[in-house]
Short mmCIF file of C-alpha atoms in Angstrom, two decimals:
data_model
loop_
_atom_site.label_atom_id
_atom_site.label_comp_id
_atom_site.label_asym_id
_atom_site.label_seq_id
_atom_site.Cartn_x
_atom_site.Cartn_y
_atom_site.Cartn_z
CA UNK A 1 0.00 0.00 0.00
CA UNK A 2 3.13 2.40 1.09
CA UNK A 3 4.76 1.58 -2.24
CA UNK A 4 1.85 1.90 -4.70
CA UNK A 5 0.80 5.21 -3.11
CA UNK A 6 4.31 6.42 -3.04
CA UNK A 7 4.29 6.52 -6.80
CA UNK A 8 0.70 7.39 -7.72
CA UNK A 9 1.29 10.45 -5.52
CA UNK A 10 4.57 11.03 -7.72
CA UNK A 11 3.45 10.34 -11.39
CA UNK A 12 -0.07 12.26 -10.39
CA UNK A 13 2.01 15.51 -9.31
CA UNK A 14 4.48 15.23 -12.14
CA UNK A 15 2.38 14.56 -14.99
CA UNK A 16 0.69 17.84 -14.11
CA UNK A 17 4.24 19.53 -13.97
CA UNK A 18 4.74 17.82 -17.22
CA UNK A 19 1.29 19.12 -19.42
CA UNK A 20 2.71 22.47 -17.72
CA UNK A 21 6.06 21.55 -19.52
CA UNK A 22 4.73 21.16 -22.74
CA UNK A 23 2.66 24.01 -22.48
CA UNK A 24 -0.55 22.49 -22.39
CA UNK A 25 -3.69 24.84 -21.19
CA UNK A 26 -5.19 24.33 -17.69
CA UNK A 27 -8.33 22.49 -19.14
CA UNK A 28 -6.11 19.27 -19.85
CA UNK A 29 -5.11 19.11 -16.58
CA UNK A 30 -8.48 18.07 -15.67
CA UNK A 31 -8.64 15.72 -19.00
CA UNK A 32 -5.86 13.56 -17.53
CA UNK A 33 -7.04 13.59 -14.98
CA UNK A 34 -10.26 12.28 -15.77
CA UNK A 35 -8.66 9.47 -17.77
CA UNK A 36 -7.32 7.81 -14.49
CA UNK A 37 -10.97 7.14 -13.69
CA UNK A 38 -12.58 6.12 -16.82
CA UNK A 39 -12.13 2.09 -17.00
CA UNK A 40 -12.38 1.60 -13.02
CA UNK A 41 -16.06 3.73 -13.35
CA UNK A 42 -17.32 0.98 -15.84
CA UNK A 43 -15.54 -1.78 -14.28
CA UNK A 44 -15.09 -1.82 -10.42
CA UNK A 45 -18.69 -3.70 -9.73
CA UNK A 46 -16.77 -6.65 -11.35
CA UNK A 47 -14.01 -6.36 -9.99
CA UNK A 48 -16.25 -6.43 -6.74
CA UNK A 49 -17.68 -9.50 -7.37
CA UNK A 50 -14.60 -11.01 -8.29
CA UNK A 51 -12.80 -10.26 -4.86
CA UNK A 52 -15.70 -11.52 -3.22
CA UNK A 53 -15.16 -14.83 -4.26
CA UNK A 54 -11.67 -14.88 -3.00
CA UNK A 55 -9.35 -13.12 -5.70
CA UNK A 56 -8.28 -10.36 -3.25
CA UNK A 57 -4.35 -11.41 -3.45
CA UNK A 58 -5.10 -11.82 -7.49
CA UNK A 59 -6.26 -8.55 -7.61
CA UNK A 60 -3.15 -7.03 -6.18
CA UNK A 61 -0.69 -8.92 -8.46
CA UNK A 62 -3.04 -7.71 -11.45
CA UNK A 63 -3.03 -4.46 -10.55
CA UNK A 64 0.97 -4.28 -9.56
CA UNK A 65 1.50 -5.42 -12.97
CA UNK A 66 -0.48 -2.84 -14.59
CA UNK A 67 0.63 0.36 -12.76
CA UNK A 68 4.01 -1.27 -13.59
CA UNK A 69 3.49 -1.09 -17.62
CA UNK A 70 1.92 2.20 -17.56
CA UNK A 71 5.27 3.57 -15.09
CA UNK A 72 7.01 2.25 -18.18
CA UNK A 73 5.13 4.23 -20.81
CA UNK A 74 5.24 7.57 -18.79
CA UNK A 75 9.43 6.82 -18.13
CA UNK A 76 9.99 6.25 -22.34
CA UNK A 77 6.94 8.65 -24.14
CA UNK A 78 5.27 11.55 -22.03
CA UNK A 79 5.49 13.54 -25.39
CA UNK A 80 2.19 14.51 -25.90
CA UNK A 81 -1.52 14.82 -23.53
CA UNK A 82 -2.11 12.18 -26.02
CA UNK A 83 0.39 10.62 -24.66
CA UNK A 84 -0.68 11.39 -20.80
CA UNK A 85 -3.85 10.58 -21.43
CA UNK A 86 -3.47 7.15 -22.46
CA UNK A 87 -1.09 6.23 -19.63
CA UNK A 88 -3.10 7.76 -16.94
CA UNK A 89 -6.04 5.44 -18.17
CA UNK A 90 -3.61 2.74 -17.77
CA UNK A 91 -2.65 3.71 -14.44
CA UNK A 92 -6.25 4.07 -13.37
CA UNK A 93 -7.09 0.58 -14.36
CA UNK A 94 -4.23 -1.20 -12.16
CA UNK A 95 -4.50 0.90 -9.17
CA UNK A 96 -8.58 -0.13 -9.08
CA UNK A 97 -7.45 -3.30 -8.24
CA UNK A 98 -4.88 -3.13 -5.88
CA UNK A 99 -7.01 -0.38 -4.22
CA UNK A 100 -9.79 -3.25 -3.81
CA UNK A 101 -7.32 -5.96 -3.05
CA UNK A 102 -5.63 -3.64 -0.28
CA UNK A 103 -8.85 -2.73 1.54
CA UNK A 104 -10.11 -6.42 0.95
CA UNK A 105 -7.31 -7.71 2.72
CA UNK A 106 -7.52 -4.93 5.39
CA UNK A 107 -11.18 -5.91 6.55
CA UNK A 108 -10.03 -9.35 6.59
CA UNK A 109 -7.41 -8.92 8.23
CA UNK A 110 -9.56 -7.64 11.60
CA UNK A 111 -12.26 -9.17 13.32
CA UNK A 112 -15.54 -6.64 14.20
CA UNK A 113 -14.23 -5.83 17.10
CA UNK A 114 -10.76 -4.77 15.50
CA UNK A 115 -11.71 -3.41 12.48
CA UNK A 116 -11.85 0.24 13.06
CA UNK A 117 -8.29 -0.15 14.29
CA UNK A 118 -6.95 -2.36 11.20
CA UNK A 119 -8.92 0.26 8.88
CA UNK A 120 -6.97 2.87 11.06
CA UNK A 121 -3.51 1.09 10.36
CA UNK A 122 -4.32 0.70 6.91
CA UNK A 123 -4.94 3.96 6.09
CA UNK A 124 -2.15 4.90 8.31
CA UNK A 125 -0.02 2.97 5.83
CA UNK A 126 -1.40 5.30 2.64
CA UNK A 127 -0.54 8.75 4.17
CA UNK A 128 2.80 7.49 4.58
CA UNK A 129 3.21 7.12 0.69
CA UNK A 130 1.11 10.36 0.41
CA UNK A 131 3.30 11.57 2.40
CA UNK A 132 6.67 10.40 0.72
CA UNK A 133 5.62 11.07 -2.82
CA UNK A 134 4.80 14.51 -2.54
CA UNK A 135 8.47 15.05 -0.59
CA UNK A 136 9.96 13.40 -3.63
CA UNK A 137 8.82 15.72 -5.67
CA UNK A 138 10.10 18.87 -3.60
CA UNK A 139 13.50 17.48 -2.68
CA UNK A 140 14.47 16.65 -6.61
CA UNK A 141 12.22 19.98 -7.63
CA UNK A 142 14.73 22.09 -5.19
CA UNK A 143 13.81 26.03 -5.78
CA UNK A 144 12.72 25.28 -9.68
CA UNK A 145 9.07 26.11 -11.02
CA UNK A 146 8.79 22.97 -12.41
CA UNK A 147 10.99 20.17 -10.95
CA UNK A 148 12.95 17.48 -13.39
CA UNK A 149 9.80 15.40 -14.73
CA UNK A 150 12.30 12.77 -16.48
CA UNK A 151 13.76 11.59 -12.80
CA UNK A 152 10.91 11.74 -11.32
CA UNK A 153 9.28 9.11 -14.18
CA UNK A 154 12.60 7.09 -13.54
CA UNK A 155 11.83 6.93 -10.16
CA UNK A 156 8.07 5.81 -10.07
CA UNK A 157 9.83 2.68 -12.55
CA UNK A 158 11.59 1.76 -9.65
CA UNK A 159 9.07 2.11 -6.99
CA UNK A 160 6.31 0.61 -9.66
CA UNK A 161 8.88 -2.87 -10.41
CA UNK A 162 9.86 -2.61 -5.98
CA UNK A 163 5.90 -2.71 -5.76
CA UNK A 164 5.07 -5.55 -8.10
CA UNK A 165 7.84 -7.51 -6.39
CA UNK A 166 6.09 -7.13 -2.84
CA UNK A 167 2.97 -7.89 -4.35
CA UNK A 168 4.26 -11.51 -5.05
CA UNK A 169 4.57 -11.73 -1.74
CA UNK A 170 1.12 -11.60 -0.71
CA UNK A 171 -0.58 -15.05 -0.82
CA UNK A 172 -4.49 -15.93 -1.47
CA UNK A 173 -6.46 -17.25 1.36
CA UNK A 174 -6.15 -20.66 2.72
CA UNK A 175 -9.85 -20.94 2.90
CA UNK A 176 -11.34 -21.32 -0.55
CA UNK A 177 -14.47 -18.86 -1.22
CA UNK A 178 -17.69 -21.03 -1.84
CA UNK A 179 -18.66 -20.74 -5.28
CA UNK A 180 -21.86 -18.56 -5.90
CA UNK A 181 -24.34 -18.16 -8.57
CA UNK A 182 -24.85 -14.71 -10.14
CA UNK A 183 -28.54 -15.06 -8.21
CA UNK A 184 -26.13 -15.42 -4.87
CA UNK A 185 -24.92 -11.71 -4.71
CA UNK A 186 -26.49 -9.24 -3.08
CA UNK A 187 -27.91 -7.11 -5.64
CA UNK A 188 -26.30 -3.04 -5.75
CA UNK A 189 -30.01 -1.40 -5.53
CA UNK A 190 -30.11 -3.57 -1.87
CA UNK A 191 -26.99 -2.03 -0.81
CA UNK A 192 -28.11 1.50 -1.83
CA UNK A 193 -31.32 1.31 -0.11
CA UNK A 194 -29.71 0.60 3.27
CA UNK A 195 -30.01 3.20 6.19
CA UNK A 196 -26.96 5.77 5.45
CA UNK A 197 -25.23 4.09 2.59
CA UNK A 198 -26.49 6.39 -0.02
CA UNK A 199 -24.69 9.21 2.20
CA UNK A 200 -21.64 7.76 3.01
CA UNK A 201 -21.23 7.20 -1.28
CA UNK A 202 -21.78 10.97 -1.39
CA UNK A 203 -19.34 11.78 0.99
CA UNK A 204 -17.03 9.37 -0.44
CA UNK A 205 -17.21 10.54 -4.01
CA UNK A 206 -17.05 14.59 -2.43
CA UNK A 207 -13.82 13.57 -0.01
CA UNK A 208 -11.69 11.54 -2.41
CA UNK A 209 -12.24 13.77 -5.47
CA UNK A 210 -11.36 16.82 -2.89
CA UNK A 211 -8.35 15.11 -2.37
CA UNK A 212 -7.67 14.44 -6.19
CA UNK A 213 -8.02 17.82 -7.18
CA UNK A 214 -5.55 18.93 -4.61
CA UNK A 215 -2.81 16.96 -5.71
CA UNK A 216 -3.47 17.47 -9.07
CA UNK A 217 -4.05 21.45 -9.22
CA UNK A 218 -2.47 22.79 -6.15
CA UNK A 219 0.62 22.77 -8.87
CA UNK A 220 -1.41 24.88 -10.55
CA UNK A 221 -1.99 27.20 -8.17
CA UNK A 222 2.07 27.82 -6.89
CA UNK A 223 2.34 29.02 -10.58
CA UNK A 224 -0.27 31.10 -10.12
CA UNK A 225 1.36 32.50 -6.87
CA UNK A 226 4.81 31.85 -7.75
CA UNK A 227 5.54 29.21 -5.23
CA UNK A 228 7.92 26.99 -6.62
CA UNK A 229 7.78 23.22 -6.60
CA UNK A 230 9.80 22.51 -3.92
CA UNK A 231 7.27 24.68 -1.55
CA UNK A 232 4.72 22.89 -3.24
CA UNK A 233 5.93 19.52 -2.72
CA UNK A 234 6.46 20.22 0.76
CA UNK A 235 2.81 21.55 1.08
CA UNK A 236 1.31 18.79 0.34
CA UNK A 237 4.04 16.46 2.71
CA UNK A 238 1.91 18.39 5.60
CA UNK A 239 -1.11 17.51 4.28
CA UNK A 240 -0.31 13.81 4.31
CA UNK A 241 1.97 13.94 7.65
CA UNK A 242 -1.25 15.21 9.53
CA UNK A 243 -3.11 12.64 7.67
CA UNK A 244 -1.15 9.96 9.09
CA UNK A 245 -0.98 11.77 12.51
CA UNK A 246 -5.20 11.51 12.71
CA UNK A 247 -5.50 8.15 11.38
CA UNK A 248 -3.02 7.08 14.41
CA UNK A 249 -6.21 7.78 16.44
CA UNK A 250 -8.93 7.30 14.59
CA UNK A 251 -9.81 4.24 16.66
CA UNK A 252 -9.54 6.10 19.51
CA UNK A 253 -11.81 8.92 18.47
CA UNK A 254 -14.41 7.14 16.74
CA UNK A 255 -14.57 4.67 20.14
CA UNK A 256 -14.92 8.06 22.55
CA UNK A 257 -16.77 10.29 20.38
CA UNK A 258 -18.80 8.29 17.91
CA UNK A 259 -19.46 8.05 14.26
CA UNK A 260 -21.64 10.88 13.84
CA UNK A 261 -20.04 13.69 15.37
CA UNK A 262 -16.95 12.69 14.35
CA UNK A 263 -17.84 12.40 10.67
CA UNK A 264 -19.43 15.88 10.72
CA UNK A 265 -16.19 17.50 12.81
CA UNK A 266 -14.23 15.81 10.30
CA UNK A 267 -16.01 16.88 7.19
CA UNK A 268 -16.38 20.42 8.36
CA UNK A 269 -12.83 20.69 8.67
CA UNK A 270 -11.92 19.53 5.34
CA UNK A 271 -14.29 22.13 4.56
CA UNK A 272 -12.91 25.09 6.18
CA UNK A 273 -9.18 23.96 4.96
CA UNK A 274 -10.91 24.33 1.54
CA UNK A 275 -12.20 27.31 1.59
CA UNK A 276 -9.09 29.25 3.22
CA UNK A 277 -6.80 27.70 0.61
CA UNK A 278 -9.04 29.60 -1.93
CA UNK A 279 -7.49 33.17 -0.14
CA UNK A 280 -5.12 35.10 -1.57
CA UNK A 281 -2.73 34.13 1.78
CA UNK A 282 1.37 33.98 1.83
CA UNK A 283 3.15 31.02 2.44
CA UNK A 284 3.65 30.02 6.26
CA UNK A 285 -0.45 30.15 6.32
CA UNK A 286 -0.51 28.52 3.49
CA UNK A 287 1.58 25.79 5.53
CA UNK A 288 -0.94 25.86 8.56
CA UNK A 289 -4.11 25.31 6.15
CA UNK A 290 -2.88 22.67 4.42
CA UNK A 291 -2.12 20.61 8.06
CA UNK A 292 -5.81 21.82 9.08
CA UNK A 293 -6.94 20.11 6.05
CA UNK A 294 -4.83 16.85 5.88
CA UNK A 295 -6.03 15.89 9.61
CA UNK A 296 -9.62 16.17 9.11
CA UNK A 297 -9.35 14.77 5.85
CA UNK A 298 -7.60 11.44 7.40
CA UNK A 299 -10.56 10.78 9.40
CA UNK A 300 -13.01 11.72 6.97
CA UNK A 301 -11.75 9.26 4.28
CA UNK A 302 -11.21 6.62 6.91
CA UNK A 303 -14.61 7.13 7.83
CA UNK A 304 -15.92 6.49 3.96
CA UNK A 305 -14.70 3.50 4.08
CA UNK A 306 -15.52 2.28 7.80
CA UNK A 307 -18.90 3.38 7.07
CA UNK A 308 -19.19 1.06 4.17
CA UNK A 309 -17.76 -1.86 6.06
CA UNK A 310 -20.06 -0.84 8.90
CA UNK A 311 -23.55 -0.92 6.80
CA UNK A 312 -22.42 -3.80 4.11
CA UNK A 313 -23.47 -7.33 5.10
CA UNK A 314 -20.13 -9.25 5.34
CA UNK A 315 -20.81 -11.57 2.05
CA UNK A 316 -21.13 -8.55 -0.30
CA UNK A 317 -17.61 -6.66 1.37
CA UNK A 318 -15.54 -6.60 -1.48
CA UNK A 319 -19.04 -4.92 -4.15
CA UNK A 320 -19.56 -2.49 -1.48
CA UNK A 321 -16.30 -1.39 -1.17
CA UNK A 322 -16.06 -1.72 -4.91
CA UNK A 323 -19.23 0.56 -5.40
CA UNK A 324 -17.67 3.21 -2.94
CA UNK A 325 -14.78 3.12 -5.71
CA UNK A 326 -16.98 2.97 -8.67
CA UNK A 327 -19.29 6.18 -7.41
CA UNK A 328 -15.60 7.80 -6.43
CA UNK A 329 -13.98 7.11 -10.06
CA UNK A 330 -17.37 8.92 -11.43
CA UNK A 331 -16.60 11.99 -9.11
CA UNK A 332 -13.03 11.78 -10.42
CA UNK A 333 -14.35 11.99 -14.33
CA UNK A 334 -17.45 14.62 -13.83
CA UNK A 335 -15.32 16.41 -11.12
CA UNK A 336 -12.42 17.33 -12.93
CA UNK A 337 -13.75 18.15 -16.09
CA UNK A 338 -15.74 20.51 -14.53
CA UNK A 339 -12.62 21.80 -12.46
CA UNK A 340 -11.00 22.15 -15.71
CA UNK A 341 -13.53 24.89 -17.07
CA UNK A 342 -13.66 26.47 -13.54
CA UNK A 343 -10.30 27.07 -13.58
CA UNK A 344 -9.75 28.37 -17.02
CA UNK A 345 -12.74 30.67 -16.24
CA UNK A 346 -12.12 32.04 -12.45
CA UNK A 347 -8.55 30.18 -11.27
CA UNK A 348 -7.63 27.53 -9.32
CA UNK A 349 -9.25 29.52 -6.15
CA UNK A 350 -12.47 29.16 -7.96
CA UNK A 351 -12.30 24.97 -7.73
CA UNK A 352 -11.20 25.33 -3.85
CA UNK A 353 -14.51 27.28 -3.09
CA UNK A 354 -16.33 25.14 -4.70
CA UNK A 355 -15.00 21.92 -3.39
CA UNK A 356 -15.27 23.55 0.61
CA UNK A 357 -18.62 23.76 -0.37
CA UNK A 358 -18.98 20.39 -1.55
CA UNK A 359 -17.73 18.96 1.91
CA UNK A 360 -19.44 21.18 4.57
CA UNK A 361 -22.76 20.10 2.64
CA UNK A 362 -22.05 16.26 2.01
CA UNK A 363 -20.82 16.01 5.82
CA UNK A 364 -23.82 17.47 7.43
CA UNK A 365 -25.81 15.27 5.07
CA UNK A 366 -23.72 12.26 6.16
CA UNK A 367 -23.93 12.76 9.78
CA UNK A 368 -27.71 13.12 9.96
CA UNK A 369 -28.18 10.18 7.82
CA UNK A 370 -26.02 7.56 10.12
CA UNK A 371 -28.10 4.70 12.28
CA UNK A 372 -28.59 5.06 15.28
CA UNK A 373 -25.67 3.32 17.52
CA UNK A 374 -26.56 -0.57 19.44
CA UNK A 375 -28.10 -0.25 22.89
CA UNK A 376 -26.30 -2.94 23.28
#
């Protein structure tokens, strides 16, 4: 999970410095960055279904070995958005499934009393690559505008063929899955009809597409302000440091102050770090924000996918947490191409309003729809 985050953090961030290299206008930014979620919108369900019958370890050898050709393609011919485009879509595909195989193995790996804290751990385990990729970026990017996108391409090879390697490593279950008839799964509408589900999606789709956008425009917006990459890198290594610092006790928060509250503290945090990016402010506040923001964002995505866990019925784990990624993937296609033609028209401050907005509204909206805890 560290490894495969490491380098989606790094290609994400460089292939926007790269469209900026070859000049490209704003708009494509948000084109390539739609292409990451095209196939995985279609496609996740399956891929669902598929893990639930076992295939989680399969999934994450599939999906090494995909993020592992397109690392090659963006190393030997990021000539053209053309070019981007196609590998992006690529890249998308293969981290779908070792996305799903990760957070399959993850609830396995915990009982229902230990989930929360395994779901904690694992997330714990991405902000450290959100963290490192990001840093990457800033340490080889030094005081230039736009840091050396060959190395860094050279260096998501590595960490791509490292990742694929480790990925060997992880081995199926000992327990075969029972074999199941189409007519055995439980069917999507079911799911979405559940008490809170179809709120926790939205606040999904809202809190991982915030987080997209971020990585991939907040680029965007040093050249607007003249902040050069290695501020920027460094920007978004708080982010993901505070990340990891909240998920250390999300268990711990979510056991003393319960799933509601916390979800709409959470959310409306994200929310305010949001909206005070979109100021015109220097850089050491710039610096405080963005730590604001990555510690109520890393227990507002862990909570999207706790939530999930929490309503799903344990047979049909691996298609809800499938459909979380299947409604997120649409928020990352409608989302940025939108962005794109928000930007070009009022800036990249425009997109940060908007997105604030997005979270205060989909929190609130999540926190009144949860069930009621046990009595017991």
């Amino acid at each position: 999970m560290t490894l495969t985050q490491t380098l989606i953090l790094i290609i994400r961030i460089t292939t926007s410095y790269r469209a900026i290299e070859l000049g490209l206008p704003v708009l494509w930014l948000g084109i390539i960055a739609t292409g990451f979620a095209i196939i995985p919108a279609c496609t996740a369900l399956q891929v669902g279904r598929w893990i639930d019958r076992g295939n989680d370890a399969r999934a994450i050898w599939l999906g090494s070995a995909l993020v592992f050709i397109a690392c090659i393609g963006f190393w030997a011919w990021p000539q053209s958005a053309m070019h981007l485009l196609a590998y992006s879509v690529l890249l998308g595909f293969g981290h779908m499934f070792c996305m799903a195989g990760h957070q399959m193995l993850a609830v396995r790996s915990g009982s229902a009393r230990s989930r929360e804290s395994v779901l904690g751990y694992y997330m714990v385990a991405a902000s450290v690559g959100q963290g490192f990729g990001p840093f990457v970026v800033g340490w080889l990017g030094g005081t230039a505008a736009v840091p050396p996108t060959g190395q860094l391409f050279s260096i998501c090879l590595a960490t791509a063929a490292a990742s694929m390697l480790v990925a060997l490593l992880v081995r199926p279950t000992r327990k075969a899955a029972r074999a199941r008839d189409p007519g055995d799964f439980v069917p999507v509408g079911r799911l979405l009809k559940l008490h809170g589900f179809a709120a926790v999606m939205l606040s999904s789709v809202v809190t991982v597409t915030s987080l997209d956008l971020l990585v991939i425009y907040l680029p965007a917006l040093g050249a607007e302000r003249h902040i050069d990459s290695s501020n920027i890198g460094l920007l978004l290594t708080v982010r993901s440091v505070a990340a990891l610092v909240s998920r250390m006790f999300y268990a711990r928060a979510i056991f003393a102050v319960g799933r509601s509250p916390l979800t709409l503290v959470s959310m409306l945090g994200s929310a305010a770090g949001f909206l005070l990016l979109a100021l015109p402010l220097t850089l050491p506040p710039m610096y405080a924000v963005l730590a604001l923001l990555g510690f109520a964002m890393g227990i507002a995505s862990t909570l999207t996918i706790s939530g999930v866990v929490h309503l799903a019925p344990p047979e049909a784990t691996g298609t809800a947490l499938t459909l979380r990624m299947t409604g997120n993937r649409v928020g990352q296609i409608v989302f940025p191409a939108l962005a794109g033609l928000v930007a070009a028209a009022t800036g990249v401050a425009g997109i940060l309003l908007a997105l604030g907005l997005g979270l205060a509204a989909s929190g609130v909206a999540m926190a009144m729809s949860q069930p009621p805890p046990p009595t017991s």
